[in-house]
CSV table of N, CA, C and O and ligand atoms in Angstrom, one decimal:
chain,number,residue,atom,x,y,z
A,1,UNK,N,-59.5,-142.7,-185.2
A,1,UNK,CA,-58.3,-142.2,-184.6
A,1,UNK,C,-57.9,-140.8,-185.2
A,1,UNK,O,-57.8,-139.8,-184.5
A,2,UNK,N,-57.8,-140.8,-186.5
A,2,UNK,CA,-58.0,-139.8,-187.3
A,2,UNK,C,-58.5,-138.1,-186.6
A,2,UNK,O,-58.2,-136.9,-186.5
A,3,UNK,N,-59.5,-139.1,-186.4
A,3,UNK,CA,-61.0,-137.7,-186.2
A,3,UNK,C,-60.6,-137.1,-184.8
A,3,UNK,O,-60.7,-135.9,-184.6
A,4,UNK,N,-60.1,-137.9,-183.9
A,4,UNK,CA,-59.8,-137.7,-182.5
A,4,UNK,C,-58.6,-137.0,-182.5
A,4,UNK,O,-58.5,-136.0,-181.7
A,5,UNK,N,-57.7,-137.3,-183.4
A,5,UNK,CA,-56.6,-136.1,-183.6
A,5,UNK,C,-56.8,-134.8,-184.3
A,5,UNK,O,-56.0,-133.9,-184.2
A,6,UNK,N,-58.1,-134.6,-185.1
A,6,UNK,CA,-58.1,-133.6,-185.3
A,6,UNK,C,-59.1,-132.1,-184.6
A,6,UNK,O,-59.3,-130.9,-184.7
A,7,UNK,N,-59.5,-133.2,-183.8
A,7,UNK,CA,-60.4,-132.0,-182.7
A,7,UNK,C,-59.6,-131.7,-181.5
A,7,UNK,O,-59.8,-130.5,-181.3
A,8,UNK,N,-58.7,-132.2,-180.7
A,8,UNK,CA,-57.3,-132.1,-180.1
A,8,UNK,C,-56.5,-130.6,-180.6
A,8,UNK,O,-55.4,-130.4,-181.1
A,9,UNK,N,-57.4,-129.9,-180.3
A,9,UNK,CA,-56.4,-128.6,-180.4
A,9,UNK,C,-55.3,-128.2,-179.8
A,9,UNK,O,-55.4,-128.5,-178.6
A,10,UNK,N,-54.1,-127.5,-180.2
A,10,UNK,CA,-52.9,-127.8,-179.1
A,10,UNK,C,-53.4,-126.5,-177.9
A,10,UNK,O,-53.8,-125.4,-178.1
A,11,UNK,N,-53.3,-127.0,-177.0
A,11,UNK,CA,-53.4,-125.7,-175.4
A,11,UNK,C,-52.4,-124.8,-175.7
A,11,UNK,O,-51.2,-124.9,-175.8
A,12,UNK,N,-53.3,-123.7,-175.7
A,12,UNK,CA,-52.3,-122.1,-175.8
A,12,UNK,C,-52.5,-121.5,-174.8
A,12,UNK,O,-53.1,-122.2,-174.0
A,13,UNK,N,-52.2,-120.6,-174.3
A,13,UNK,CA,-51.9,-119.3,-174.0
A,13,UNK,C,-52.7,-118.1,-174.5
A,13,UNK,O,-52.0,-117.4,-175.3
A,14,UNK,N,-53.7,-117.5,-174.3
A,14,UNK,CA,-54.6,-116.9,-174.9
A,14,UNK,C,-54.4,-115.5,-174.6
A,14,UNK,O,-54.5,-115.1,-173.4
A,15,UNK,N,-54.1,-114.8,-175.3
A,15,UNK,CA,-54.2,-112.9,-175.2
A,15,UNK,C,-55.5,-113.0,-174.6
A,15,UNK,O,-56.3,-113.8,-174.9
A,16,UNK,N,-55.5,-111.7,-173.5
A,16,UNK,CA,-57.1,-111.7,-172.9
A,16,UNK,C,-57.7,-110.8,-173.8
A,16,UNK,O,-58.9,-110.6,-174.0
A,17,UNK,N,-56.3,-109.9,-174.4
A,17,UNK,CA,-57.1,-108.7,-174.9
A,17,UNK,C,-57.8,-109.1,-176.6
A,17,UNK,O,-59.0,-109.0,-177.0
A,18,UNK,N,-56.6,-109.5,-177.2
A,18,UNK,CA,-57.1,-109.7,-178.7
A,18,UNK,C,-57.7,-111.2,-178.9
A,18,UNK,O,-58.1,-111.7,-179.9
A,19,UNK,N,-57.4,-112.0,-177.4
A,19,UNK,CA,-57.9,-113.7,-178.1
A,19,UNK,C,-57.2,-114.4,-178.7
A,19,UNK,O,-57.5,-115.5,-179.1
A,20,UNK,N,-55.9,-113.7,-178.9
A,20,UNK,CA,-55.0,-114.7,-179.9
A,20,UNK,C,-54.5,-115.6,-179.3
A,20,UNK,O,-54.6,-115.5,-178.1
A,21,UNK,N,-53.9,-116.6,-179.7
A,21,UNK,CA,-52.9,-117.2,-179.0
A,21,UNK,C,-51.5,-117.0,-178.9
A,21,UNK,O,-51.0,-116.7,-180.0
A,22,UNK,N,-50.8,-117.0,-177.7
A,22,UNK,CA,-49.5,-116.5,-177.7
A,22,UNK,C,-48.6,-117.5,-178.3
A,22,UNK,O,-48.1,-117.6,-179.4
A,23,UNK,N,-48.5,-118.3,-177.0
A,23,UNK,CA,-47.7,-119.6,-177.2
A,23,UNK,C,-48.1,-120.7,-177.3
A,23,UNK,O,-49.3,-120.6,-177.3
A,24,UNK,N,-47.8,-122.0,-177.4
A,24,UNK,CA,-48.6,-123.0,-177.4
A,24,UNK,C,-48.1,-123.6,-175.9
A,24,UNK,O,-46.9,-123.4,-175.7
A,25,UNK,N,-48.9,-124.3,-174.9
A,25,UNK,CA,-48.1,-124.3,-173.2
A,25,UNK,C,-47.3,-125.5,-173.5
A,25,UNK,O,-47.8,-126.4,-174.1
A,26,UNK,N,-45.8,-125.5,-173.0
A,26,UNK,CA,-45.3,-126.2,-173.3
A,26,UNK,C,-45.5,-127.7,-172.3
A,26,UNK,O,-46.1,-127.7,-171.2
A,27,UNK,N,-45.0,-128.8,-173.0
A,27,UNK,CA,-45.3,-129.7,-172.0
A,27,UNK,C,-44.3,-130.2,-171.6
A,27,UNK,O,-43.3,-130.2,-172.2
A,28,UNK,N,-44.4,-130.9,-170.4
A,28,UNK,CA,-43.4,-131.5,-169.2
A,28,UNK,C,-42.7,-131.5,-169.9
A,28,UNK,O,-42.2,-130.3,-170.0
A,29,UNK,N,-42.0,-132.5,-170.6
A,29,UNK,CA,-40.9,-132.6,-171.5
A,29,UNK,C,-40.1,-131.6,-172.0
A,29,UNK,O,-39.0,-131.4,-171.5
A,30,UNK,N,-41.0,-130.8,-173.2
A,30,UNK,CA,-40.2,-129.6,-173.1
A,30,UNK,C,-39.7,-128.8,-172.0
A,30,UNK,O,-38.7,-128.1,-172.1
A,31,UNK,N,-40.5,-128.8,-170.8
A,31,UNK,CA,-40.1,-127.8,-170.1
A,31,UNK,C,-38.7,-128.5,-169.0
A,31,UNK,O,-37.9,-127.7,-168.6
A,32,UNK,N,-38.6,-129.6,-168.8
A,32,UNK,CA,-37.5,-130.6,-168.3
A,32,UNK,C,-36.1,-130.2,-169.3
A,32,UNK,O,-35.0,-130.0,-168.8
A,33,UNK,N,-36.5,-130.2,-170.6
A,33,UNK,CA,-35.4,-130.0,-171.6
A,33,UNK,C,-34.8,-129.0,-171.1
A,33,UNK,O,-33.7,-129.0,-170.5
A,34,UNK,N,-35.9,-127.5,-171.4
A,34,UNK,CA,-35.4,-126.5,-171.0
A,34,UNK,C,-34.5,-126.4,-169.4
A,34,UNK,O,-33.3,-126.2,-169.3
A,35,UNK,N,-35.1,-126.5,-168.6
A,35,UNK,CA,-34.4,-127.2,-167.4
A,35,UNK,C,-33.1,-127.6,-167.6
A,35,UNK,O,-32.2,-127.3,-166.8
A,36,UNK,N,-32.9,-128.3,-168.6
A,36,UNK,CA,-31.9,-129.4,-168.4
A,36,UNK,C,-30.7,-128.7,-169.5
A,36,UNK,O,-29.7,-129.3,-169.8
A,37,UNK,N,-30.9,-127.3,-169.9
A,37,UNK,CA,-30.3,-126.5,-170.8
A,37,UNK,C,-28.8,-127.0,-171.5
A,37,UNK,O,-28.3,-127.5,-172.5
A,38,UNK,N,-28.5,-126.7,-170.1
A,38,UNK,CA,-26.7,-126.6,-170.1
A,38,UNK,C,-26.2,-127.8,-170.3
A,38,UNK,O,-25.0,-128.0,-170.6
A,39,UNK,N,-27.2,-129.0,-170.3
A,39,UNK,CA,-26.9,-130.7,-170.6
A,39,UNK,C,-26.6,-130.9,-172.0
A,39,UNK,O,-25.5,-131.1,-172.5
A,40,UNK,N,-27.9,-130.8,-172.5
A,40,UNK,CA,-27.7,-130.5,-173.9
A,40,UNK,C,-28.7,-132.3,-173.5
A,40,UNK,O,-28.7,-133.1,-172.6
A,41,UNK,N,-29.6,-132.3,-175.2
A,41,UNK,CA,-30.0,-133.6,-175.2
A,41,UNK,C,-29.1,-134.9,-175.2
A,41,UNK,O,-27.9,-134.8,-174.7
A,42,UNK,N,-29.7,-136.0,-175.7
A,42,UNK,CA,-28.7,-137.0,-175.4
A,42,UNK,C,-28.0,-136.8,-177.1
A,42,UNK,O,-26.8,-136.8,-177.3
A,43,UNK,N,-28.9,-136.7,-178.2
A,43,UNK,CA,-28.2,-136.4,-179.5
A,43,UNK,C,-26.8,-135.4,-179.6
A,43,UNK,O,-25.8,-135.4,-180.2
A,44,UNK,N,-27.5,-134.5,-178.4
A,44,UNK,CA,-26.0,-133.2,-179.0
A,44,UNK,C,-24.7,-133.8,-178.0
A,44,UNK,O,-23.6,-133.5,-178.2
A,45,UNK,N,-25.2,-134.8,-176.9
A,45,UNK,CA,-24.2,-135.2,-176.2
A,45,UNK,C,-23.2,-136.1,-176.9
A,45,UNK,O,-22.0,-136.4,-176.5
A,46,UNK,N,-24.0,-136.5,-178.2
A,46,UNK,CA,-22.8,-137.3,-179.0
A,46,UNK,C,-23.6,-138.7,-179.2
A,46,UNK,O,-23.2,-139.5,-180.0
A,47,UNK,N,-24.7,-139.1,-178.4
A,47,UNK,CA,-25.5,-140.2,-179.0
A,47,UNK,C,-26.5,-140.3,-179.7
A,47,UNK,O,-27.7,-140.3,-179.4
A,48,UNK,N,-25.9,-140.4,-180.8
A,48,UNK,CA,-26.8,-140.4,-182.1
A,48,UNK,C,-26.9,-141.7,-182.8
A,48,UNK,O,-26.1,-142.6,-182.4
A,49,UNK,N,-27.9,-141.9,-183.9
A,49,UNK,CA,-27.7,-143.4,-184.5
A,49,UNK,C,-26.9,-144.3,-184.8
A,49,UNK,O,-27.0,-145.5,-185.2
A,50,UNK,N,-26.0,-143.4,-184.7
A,50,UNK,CA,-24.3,-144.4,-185.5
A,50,UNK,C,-24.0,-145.1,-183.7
A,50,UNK,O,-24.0,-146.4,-183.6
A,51,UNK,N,-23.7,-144.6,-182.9
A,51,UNK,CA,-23.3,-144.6,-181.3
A,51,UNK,C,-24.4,-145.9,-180.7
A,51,UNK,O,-24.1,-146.8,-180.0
A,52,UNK,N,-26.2,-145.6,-181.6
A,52,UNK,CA,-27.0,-147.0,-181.0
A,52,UNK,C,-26.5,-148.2,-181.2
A,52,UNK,O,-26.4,-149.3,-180.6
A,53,UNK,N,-25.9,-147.5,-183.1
A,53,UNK,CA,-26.0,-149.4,-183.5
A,53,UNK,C,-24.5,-149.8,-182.9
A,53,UNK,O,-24.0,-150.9,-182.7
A,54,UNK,N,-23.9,-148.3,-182.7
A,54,UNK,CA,-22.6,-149.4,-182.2
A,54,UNK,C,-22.2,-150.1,-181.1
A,54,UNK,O,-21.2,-150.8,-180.9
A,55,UNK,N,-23.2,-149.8,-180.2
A,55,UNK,CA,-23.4,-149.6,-178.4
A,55,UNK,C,-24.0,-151.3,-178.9
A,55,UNK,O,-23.5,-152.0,-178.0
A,56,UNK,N,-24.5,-151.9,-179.5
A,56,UNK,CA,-25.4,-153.3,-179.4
A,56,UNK,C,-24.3,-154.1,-179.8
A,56,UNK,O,-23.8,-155.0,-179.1
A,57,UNK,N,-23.7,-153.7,-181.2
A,57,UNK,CA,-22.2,-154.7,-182.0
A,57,UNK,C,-21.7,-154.6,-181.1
A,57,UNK,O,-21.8,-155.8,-180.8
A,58,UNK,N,-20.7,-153.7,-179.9
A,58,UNK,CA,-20.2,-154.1,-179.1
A,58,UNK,C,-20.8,-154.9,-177.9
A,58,UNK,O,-20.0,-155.6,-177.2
A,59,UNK,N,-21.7,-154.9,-177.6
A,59,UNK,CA,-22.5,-155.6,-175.8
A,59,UNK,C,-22.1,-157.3,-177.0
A,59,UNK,O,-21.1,-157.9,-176.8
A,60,UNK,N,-23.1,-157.5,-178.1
A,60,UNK,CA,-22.3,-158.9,-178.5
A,60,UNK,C,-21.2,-159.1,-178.8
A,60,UNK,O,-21.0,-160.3,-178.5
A,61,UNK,N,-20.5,-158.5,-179.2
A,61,UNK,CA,-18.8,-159.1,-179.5
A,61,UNK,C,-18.7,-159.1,-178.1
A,61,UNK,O,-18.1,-160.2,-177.8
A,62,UNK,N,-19.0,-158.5,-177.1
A,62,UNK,CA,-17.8,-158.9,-175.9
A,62,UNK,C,-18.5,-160.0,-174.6
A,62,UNK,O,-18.3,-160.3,-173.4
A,63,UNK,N,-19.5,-160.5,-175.6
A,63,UNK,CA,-20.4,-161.8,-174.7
A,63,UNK,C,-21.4,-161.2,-174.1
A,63,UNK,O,-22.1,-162.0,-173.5
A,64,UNK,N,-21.8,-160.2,-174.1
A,64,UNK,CA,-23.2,-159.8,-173.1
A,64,UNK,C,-22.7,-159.8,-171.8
A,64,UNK,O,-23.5,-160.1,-170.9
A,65,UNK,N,-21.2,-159.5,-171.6
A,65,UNK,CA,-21.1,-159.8,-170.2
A,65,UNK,C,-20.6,-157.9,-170.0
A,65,UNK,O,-20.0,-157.1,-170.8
A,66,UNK,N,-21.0,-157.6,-168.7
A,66,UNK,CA,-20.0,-156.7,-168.1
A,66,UNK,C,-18.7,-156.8,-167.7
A,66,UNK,O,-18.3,-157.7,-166.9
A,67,UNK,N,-17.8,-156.0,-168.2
A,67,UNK,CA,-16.4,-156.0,-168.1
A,67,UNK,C,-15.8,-156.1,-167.2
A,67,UNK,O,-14.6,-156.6,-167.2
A,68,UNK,N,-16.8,-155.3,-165.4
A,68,UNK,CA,-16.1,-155.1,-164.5
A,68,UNK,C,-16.6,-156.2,-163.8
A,68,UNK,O,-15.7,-156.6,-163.0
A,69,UNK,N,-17.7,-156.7,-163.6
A,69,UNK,CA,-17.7,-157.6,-162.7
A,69,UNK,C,-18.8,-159.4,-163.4
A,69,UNK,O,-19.2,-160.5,-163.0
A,70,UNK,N,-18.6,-158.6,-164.5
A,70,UNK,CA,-18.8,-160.5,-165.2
A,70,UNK,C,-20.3,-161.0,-165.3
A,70,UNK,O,-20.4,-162.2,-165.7
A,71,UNK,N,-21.4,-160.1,-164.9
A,71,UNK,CA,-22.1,-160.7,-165.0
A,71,UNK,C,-22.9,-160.3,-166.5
A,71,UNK,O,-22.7,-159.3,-167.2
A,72,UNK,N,-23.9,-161.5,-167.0
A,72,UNK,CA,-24.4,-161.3,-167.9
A,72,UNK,C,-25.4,-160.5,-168.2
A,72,UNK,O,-26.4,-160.5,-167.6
A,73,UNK,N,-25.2,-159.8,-169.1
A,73,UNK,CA,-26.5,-158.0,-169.6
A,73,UNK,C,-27.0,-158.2,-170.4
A,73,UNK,O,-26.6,-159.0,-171.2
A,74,UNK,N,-28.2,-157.7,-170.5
A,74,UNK,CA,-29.1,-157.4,-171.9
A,74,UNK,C,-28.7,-156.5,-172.6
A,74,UNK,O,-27.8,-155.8,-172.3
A,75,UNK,N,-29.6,-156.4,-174.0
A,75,UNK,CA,-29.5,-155.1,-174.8
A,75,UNK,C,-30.7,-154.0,-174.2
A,75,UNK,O,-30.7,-152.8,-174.3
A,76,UNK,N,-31.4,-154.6,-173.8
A,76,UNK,CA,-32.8,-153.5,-174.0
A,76,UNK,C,-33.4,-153.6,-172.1
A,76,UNK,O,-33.6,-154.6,-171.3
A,77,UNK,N,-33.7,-152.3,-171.8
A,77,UNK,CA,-34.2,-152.6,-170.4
A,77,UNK,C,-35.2,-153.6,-170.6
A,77,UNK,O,-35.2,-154.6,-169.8
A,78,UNK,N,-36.1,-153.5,-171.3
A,78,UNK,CA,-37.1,-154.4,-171.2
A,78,UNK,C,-37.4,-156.0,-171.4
A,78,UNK,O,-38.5,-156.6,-171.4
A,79,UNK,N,-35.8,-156.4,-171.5
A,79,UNK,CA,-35.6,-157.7,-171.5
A,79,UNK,C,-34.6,-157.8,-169.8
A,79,UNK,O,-34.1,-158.8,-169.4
A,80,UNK,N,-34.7,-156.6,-169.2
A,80,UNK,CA,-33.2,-156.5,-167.9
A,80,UNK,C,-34.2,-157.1,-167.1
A,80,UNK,O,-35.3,-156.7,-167.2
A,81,UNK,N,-33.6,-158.5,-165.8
A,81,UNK,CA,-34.5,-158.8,-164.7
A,81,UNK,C,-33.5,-158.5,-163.7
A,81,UNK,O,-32.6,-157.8,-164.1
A,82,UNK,N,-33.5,-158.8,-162.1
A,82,UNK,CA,-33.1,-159.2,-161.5
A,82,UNK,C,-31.3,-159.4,-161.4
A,82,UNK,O,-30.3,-158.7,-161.1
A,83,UNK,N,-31.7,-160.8,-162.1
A,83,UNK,CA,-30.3,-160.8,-162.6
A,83,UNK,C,-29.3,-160.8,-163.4
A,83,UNK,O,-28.1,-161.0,-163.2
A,84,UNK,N,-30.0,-160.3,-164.7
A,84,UNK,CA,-29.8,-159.7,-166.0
A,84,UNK,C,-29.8,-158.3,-166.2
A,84,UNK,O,-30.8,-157.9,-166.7
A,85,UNK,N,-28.9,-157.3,-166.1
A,85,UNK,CA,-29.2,-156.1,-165.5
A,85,UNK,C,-29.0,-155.7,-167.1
A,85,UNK,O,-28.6,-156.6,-167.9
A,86,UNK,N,-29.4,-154.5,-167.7
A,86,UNK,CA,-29.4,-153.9,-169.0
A,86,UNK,C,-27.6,-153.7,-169.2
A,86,UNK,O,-26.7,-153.4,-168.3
A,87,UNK,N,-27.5,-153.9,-170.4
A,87,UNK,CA,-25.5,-153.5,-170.7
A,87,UNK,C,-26.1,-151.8,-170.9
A,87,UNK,O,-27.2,-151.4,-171.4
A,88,UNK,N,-24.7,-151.1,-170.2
A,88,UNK,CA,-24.7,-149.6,-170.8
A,88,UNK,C,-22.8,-149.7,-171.0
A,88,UNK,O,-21.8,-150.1,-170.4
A,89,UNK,N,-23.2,-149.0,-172.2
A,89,UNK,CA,-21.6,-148.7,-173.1
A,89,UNK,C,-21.1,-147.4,-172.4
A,89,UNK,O,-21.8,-146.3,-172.5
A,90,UNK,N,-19.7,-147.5,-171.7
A,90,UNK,CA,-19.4,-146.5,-171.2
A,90,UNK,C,-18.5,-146.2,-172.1
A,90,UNK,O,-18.0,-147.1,-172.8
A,91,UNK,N,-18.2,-145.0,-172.2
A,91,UNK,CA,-16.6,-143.9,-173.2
A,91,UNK,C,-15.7,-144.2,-172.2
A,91,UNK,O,-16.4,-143.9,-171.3
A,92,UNK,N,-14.8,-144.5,-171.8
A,92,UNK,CA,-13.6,-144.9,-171.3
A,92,UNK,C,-12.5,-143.5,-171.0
A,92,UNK,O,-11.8,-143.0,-170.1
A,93,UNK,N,-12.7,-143.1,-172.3
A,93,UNK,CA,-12.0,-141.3,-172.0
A,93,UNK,C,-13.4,-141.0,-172.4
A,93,UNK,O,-14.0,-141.7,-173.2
A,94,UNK,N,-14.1,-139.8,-171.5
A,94,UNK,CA,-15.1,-139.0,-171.7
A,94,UNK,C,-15.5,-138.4,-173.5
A,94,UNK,O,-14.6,-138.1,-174.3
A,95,UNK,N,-16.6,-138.4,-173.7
A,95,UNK,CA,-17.2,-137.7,-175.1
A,95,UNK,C,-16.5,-136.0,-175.0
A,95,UNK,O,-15.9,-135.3,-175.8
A,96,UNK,N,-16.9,-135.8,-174.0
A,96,UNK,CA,-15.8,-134.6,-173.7
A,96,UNK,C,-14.9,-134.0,-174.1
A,96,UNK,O,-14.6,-133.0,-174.7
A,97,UNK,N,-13.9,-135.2,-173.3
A,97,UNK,CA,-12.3,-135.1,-173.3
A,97,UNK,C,-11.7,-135.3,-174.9
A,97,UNK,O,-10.9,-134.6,-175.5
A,98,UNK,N,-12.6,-136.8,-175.3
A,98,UNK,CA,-12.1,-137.2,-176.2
A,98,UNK,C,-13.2,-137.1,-177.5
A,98,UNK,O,-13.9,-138.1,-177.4
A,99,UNK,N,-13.6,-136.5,-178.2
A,99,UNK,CA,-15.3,-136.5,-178.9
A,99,UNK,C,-14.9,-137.3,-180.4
A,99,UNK,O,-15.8,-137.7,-181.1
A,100,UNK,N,-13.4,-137.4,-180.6
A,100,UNK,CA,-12.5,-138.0,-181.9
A,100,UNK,C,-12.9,-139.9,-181.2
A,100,UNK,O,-13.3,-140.8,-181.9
A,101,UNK,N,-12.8,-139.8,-180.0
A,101,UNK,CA,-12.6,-141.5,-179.8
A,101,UNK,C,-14.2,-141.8,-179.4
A,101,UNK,O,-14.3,-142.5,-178.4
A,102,UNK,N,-15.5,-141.3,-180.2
A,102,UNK,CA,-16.5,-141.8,-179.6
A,102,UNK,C,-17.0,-142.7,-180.0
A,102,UNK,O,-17.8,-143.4,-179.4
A,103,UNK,N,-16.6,-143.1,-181.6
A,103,UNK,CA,-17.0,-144.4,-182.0
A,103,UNK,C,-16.0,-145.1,-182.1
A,103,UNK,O,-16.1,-145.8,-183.1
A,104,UNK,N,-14.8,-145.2,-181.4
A,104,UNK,CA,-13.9,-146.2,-181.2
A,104,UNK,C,-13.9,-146.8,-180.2
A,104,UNK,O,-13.8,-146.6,-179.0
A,105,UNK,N,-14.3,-148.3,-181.1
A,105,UNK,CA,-13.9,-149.4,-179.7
A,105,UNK,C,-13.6,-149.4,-178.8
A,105,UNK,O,-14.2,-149.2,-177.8
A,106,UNK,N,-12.2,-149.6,-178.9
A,106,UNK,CA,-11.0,-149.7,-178.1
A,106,UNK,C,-11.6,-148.7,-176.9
A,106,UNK,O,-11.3,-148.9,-175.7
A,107,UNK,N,-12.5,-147.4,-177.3
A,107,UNK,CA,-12.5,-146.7,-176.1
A,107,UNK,C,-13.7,-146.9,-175.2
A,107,UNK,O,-14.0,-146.4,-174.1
A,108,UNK,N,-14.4,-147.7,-176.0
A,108,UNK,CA,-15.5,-148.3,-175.4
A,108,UNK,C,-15.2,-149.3,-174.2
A,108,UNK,O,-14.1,-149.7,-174.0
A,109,UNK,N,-16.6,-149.8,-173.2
A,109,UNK,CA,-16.3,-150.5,-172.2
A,109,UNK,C,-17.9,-151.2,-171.8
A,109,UNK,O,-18.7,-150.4,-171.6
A,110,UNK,N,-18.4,-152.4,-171.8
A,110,UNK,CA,-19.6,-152.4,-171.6
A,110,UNK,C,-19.5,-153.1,-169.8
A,110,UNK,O,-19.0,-154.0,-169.2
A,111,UNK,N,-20.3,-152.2,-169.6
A,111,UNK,CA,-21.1,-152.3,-168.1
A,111,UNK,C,-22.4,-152.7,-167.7
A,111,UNK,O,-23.2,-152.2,-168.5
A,112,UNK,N,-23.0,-153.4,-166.7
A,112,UNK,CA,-24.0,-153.6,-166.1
A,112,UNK,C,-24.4,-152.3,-165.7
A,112,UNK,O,-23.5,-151.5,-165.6
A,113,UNK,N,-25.7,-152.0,-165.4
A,113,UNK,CA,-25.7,-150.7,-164.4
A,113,UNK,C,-25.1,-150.4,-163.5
A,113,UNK,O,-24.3,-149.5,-163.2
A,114,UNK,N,-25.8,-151.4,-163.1
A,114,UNK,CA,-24.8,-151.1,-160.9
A,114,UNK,C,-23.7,-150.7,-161.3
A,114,UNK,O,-23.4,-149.5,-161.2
A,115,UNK,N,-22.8,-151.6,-161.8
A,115,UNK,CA,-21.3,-151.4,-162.3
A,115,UNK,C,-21.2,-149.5,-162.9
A,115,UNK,O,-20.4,-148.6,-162.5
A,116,UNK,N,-21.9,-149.3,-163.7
A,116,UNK,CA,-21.8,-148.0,-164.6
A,116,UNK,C,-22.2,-146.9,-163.8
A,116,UNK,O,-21.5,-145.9,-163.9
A,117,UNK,N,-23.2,-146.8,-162.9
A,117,UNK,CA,-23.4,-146.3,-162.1
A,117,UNK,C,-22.7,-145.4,-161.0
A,117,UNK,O,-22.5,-144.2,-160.9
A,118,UNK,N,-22.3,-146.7,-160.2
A,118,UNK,CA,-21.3,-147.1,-159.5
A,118,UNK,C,-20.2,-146.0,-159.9
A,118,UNK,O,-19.9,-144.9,-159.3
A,119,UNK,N,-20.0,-146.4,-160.8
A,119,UNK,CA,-18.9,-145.1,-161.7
A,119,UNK,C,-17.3,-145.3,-160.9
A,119,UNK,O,-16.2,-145.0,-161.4
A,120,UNK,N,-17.6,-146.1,-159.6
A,120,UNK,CA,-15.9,-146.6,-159.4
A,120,UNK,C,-15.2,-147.6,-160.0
A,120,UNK,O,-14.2,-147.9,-159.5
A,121,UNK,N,-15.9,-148.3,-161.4
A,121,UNK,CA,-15.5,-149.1,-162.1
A,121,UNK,C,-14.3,-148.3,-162.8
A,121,UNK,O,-13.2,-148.9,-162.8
A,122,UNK,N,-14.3,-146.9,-163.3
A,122,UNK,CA,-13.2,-146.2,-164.1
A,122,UNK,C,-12.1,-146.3,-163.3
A,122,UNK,O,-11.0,-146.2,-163.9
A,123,UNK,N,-12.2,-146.4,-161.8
A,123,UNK,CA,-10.9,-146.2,-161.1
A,123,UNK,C,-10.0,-147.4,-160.3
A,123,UNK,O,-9.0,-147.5,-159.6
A,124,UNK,N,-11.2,-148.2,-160.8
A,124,UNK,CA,-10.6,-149.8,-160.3
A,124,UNK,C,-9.5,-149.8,-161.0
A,124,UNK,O,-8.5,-149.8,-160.2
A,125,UNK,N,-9.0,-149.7,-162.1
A,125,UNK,CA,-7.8,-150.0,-163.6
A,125,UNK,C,-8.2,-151.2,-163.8
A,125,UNK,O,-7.5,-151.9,-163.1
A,126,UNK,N,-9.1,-152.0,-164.5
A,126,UNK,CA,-9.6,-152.8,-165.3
A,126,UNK,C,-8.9,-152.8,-166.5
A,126,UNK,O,-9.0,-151.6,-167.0
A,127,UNK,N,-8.3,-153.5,-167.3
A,127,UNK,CA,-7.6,-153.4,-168.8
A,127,UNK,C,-8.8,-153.5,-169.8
A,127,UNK,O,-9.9,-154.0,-169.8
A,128,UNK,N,-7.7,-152.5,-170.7
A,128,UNK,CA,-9.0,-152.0,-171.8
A,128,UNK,C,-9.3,-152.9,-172.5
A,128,UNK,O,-8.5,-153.9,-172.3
A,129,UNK,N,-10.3,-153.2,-173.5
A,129,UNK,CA,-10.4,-153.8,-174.4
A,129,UNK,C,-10.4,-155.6,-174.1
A,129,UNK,O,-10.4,-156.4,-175.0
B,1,ZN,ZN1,-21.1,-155.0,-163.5
């Protein structure tokens, strides 16, 4: 495995004149990031490791259920079927609006997809907490 990573040279960009390499060619990923500039990753959006562990403590305290329409969620897509759709932790006031309330509960809300998606769950008026 070793040996196989070390013959794997990264793909450049080659000066025709001197042979050097310019750049290294970026790949999909990076070039999507770049794309995706003005988003900013998901870290700079405000979810970082403190936001994972707290996105799971809350899906259990509040039963694994979705808030707006009750049904039961997972933690991990790769446990989500059918009828078990993945929980996503929605901000209740935007990371945006509010970037002080992002690891507060209270401003938390956990959702099914469809539900989160949906995004008319914010405008139903569902009580917080
Ligand atoms: Zn739902």
């Amino acid at each position: 495995m070793a040996r196989l990573r070390t013959l794997r040279s990264p793909l450049s960009i080659l000066d025709t004149r001197t042979g050097k390499a310019l750049a290294p060619v970026a790949s999909e990923q990076d070039r999507k990031r770049r794309l995706d500039k003005t988003r900013g990753s998901a870290r700079q959006r405000g979810y970082d490791r403190d936001w994972e562990k707290l996105r799971d403590v809350v899906v259990i305290e509040r039963g694994c259920r979705c808030e707006a329409c009750g049904i039961i969620v997972v933690l991990r897509k790769r446990e989500a079927t059918v009828t078990t759709p993945v929980a996503e932790v929605d901000h209740i006031e935007s990371i945006t609006d509010r970037p002080d309330l992002r690891l507060e509960r209270s401003n938390l809300r956990v959702l099914c997809k469809p539900c989160h998606s949906g995004r008319t769950a914010r405008d139903q008026g569902f009580a917080r907490g």
